[in-house]
Coordinates of C-alpha atoms in Angstrom, one line a residue:
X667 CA -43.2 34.6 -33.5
X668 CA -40.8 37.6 -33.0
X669 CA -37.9 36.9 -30.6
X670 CA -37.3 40.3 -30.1
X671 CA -39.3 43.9 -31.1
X672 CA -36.4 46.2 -31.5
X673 CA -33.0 45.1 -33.5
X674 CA -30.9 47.9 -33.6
X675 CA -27.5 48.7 -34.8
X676 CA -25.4 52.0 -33.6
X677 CA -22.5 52.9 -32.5
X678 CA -21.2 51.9 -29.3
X679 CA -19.8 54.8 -27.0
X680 CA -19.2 55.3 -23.4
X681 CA -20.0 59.3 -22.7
X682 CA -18.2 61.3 -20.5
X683 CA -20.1 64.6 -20.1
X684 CA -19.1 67.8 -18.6
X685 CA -21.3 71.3 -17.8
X686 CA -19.1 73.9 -20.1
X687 CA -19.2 77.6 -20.7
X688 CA -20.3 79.0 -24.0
X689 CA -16.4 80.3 -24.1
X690 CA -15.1 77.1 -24.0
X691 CA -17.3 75.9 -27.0
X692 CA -16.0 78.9 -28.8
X693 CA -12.2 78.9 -27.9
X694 CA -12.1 75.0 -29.0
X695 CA -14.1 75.6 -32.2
X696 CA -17.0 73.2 -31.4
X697 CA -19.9 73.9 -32.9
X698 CA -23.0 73.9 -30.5
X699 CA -25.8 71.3 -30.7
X700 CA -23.7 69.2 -33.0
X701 CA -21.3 66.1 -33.5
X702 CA -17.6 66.5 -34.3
X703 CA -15.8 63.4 -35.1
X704 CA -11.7 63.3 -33.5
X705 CA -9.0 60.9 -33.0
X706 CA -7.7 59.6 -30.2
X707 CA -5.1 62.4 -29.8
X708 CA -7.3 64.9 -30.1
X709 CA -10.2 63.7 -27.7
X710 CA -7.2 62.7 -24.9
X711 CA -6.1 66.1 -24.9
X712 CA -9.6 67.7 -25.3
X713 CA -10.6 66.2 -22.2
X714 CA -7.6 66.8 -20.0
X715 CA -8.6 70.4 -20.7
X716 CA -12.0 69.3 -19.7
X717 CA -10.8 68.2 -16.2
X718 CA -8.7 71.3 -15.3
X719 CA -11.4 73.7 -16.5
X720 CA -15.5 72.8 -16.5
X721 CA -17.4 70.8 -14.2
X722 CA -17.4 66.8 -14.8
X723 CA -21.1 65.3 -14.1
X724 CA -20.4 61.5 -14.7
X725 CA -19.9 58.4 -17.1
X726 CA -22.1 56.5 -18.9
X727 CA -22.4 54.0 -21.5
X728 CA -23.6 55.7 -24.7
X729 CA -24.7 55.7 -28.6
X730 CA -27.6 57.3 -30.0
X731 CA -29.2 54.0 -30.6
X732 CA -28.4 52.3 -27.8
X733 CA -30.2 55.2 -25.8
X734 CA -33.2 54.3 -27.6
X735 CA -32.9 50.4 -27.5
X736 CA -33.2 51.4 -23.7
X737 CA -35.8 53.1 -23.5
X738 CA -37.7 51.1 -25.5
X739 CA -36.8 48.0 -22.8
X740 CA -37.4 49.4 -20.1
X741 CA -40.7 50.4 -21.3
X742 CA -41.3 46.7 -21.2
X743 CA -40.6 45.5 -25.1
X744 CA -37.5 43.0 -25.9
X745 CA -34.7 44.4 -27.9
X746 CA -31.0 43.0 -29.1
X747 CA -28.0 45.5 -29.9
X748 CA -25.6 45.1 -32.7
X749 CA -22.3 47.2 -32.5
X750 CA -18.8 46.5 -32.3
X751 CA -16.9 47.5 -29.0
X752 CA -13.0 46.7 -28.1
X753 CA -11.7 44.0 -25.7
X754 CA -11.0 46.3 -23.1
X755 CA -12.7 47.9 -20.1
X756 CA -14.9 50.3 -21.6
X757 CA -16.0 47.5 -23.8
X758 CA -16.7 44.8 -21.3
X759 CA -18.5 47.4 -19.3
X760 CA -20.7 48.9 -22.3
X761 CA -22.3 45.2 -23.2
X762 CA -22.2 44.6 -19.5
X763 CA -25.1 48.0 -19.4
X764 CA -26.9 47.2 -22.0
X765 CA -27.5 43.4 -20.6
X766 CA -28.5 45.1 -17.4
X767 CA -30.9 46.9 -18.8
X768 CA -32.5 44.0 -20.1
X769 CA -31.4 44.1 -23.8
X770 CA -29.6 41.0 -25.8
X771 CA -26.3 41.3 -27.1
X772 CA -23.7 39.2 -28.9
X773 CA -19.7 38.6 -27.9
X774 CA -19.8 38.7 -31.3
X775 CA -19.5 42.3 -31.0
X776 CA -16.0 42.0 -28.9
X777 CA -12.8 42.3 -31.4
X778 CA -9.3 43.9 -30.7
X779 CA -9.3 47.4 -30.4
X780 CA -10.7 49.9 -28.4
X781 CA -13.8 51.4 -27.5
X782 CA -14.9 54.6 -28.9
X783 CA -15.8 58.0 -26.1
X784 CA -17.9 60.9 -26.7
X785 CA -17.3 64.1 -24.9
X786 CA -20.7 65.2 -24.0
X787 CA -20.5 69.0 -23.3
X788 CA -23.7 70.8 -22.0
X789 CA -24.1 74.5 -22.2
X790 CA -26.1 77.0 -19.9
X791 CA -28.7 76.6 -22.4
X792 CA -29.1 72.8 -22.0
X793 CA -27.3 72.1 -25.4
X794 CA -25.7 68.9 -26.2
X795 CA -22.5 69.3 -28.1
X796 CA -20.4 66.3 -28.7
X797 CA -16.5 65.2 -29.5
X798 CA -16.7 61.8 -30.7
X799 CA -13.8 59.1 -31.0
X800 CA -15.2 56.6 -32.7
X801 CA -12.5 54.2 -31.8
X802 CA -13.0 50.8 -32.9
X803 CA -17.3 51.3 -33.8
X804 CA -15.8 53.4 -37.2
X805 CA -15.2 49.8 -38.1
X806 CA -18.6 48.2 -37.6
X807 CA -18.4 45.6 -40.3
X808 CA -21.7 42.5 -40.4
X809 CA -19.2 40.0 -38.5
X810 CA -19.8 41.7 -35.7
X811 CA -23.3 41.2 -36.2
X812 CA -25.6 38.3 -35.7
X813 CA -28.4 38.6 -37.5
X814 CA -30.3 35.8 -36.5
X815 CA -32.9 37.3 -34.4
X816 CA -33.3 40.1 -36.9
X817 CA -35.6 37.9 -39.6
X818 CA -38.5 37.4 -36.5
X819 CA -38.3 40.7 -35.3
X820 CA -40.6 43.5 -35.7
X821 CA -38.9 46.2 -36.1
X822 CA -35.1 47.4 -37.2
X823 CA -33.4 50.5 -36.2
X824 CA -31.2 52.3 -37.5
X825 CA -28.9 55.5 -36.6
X826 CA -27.8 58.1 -38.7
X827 CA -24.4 58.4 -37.1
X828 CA -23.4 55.0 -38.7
X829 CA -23.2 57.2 -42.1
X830 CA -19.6 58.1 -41.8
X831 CA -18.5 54.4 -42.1
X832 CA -18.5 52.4 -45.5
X833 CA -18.6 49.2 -43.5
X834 CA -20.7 49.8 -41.2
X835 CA -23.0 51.2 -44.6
X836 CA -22.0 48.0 -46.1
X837 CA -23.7 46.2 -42.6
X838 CA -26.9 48.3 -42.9
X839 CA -27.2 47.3 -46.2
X840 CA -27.4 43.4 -45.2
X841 CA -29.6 44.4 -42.6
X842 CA -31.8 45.8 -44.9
X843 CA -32.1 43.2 -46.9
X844 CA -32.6 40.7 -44.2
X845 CA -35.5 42.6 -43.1
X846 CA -37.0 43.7 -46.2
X847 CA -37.1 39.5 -46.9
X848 CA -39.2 38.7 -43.8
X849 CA -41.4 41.4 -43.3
X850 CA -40.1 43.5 -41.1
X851 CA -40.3 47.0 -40.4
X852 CA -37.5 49.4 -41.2
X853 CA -37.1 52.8 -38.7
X854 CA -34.3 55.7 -39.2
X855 CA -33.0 58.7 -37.5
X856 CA -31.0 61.2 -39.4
X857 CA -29.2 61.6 -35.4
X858 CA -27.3 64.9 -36.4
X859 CA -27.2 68.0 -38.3
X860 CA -23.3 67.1 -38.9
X861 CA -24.7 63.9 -40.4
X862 CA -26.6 65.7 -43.1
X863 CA -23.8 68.4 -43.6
X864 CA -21.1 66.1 -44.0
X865 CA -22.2 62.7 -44.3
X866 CA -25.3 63.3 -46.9
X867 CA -24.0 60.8 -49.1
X868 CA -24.1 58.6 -46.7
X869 CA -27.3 59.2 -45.4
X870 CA -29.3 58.6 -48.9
X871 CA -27.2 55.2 -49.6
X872 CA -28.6 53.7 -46.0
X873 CA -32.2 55.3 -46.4
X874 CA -32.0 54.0 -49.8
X875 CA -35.7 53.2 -51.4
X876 CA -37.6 53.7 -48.8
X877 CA -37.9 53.4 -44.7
X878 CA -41.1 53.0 -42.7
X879 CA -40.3 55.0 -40.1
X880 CA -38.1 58.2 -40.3
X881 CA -37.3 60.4 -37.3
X882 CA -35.9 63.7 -37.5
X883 CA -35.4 67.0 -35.8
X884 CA -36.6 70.3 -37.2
X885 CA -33.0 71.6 -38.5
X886 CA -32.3 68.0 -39.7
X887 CA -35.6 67.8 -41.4
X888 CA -35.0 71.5 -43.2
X889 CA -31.2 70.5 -44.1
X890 CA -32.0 67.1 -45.3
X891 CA -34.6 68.5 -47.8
X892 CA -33.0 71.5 -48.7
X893 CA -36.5 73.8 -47.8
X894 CA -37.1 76.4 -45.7
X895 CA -40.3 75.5 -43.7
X896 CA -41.0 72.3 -42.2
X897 CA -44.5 72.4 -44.5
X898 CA -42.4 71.6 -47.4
X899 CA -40.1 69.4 -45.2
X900 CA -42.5 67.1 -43.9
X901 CA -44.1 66.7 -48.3
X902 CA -40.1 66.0 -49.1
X903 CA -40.2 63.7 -46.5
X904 CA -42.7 61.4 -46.8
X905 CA -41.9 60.4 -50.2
X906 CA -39.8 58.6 -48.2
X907 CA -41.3 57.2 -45.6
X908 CA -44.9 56.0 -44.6
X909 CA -43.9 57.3 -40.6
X910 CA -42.3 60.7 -40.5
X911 CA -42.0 62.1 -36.7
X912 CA -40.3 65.4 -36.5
X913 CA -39.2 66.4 -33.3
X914 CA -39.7 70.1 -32.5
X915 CA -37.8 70.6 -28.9
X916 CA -40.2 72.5 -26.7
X917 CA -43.0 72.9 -29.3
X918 CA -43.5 68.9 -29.2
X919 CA -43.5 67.0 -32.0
X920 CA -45.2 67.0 -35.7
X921 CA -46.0 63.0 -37.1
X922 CA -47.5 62.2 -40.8
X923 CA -48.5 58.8 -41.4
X924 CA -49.8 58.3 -45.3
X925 CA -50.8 61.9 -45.5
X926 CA -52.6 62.9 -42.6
X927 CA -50.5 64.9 -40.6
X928 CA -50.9 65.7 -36.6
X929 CA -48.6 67.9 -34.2
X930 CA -48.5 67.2 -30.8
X931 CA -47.8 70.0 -28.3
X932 CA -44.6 70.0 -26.0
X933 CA -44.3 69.7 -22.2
X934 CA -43.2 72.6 -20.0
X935 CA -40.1 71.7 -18.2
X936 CA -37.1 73.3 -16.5
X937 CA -34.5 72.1 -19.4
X938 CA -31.2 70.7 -18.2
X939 CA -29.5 68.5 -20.4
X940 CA -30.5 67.8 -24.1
X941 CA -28.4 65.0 -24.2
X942 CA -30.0 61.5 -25.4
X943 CA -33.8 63.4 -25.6
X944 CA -34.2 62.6 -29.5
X945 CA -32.7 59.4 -28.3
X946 CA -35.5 58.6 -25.8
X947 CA -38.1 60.3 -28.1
X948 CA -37.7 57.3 -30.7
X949 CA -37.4 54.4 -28.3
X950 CA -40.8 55.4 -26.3
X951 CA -42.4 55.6 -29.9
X952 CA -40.8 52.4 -31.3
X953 CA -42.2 50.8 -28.0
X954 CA -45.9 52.3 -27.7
X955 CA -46.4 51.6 -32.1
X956 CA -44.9 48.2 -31.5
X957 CA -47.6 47.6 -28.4
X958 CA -50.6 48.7 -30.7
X959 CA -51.3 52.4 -28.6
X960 CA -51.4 54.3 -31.2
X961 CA -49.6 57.2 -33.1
X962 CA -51.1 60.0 -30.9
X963 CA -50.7 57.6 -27.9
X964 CA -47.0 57.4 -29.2
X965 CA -46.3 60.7 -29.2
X966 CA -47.6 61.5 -26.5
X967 CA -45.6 59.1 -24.3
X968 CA -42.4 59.7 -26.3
X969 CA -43.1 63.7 -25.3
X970 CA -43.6 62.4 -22.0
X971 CA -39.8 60.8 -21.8
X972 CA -38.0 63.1 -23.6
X973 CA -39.3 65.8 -21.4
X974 CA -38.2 63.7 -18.5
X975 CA -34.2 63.5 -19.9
X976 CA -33.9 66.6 -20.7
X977 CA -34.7 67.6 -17.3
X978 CA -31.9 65.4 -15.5
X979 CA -28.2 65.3 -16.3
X980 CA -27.5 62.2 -18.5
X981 CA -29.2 60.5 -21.7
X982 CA -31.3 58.2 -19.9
X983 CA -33.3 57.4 -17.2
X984 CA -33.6 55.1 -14.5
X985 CA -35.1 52.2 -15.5
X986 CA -38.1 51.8 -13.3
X987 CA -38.9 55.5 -14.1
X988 CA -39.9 54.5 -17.5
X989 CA -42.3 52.5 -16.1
X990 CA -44.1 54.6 -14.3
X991 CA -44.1 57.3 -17.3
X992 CA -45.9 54.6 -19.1
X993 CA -48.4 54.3 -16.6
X994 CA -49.3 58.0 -16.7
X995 CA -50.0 58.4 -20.1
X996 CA -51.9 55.3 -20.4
X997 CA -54.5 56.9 -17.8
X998 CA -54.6 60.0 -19.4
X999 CA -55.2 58.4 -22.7
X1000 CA -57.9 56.5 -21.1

């Protein structure tokens, strides 16, 4: 008997995001659509410049994986959240989310420190670009981790950004192995092309032999295999992985499950904010393949939610709109 669906471990970040200008991208050096990695220093003073010069659109508690940890809860499946915040405000308020949102969490995950922000900066085009301080998540180590309710789960998640640390590499490695003992299901996300450019090394020794389940974008899925089509991608790809689901922004999505391959088309919305949309992608598709609906039904609902963030200002929804996403597809799938 599973006592939860989802176990995932990812950083933990509280996002503060701001509408910029394609100047200020440019003048700062940040390169769009990706994830740049600061210290404090650096992210205090970027965002004082942030303050006196674009538009602020809110706070929120963040983390790639945690976005989809919440999708996939509010969708209705149980989920618990490993990640390592500091005893501080930000961090008392991060765990204090997620637990609203319905998902399980440790105070093992509370140590001295403090809590990593990322600088979400949209664009006119609806481009995430994002200034990360990592804060005290760069030091994700598996004593901030309770793995009990990891050997009866279903499925554990994984995010890409978790690469750059050799603990937290070192925690994903028990994690594995916990799962791998008792049967259950291994899913990835390469997050970032900045996480195949820099942190390739990485990358490989968390995937190591093999995931179930590997979620991608089209440029992550051509810079992780070296190719230049997404043909030879996708063969490259599932040598490692019985799942491959590679996100294609507007064009939808193309999935391969043991050699048959399907694309399913996108959905026609005013785009917004790209933030958290590969995010909500995976959670809605963790949650309808853990239910039994399906890979098409899968995709389809995941297209469904994405296309819904991506049209609003922040990396998730509100919770009962998931809900009633759900409840569309389900009828149109009927």
């Amino acid at each position: 008997m599973s006592t939860v669906g989802l176990f995932a471990i990812g950083n933990a970040l509280i996002d503060q995001e701001f509408k910029v200008s394609d100047e200020f991208l440019t003048a700062h050096h940040l390169q769009k659509g990706t994830m740049q990695l600061a210290d404090g220093e650096a992210q205090a003073t970027l965002y004082q410049n942030l303050k006196a010069t674009q538009t602020y659109k809110g706070q929120a508690s963040g983390g790639s994986a945690a976005n989809t940890t919440v999708a996939f809860a509010a969708l209705g499946g149980s989920a618990f959240y490993a990640c390592r915040v500091g005893d501080d405000d930000l961090g008392h308020i991060y765990l204090h989310g997620l637990n609203e949102a319905g998902i399980k969490t440790t105070t093992q995950s509370i140590s001295e420190g403090v809590t990593g922000t990322c600088m979400v900066l949209v664009s006119p085009d609806s481009e995430r670009t994002m200034h990360t301080y990592l804060g005290i998540t760069a030091e994700l180590t598996d004593k901030q981790i309770d793995f009990q309710p990891l050997a009866t789960a279903k499925w554990l998640y994984i995010e890409g950004y978790l690469s750059t640390s050799e603990t937290a590499r070192q925690a994903v490695k028990q994690a594995r192995e916990i799962a791998k003992a008792n049967g259950v299901k291994i899913a990835f996300t390469l997050s970032d092309p900045a996480m195949v450019q820099y942190a390739r090394t990485g990358l490989d020794e968390m995937i190591a032999d093999g995931v179930d389940l590997l979620f991608c974008n089209q440029q992550e899925a051509l810079m992780y295999t070296q190719t230049d089509t997404i043909e030879a991608a996708l063969a490259k790809l599932k040598e490692l992985s019985q799942y491959v689901v590679i996100t294609m922004s507007a064009e939808g999505a193309l999935i391969s499950n043991n050699g048959e391959s399907f694309t399913v088309p996108g959905r026609a919305v005013t785009a917004v904010d790209a933030n958290g949309a590969g995010d909500a992608f995976a959670g809605a598709f963790l949650y309808a393949l853990n239910a039994g609906l399906g890979l098409k039904t899968a995709a389809e609902l995941a297209i469904l939610v994405s296309s819904q963030v991506v049209a609003q200002f922040g990396p998730r929804l509100a919770v009962s709109e998931y809900a009633a996403l759900l409840k569309d597809v389900l009828k149109e799938c009927a």
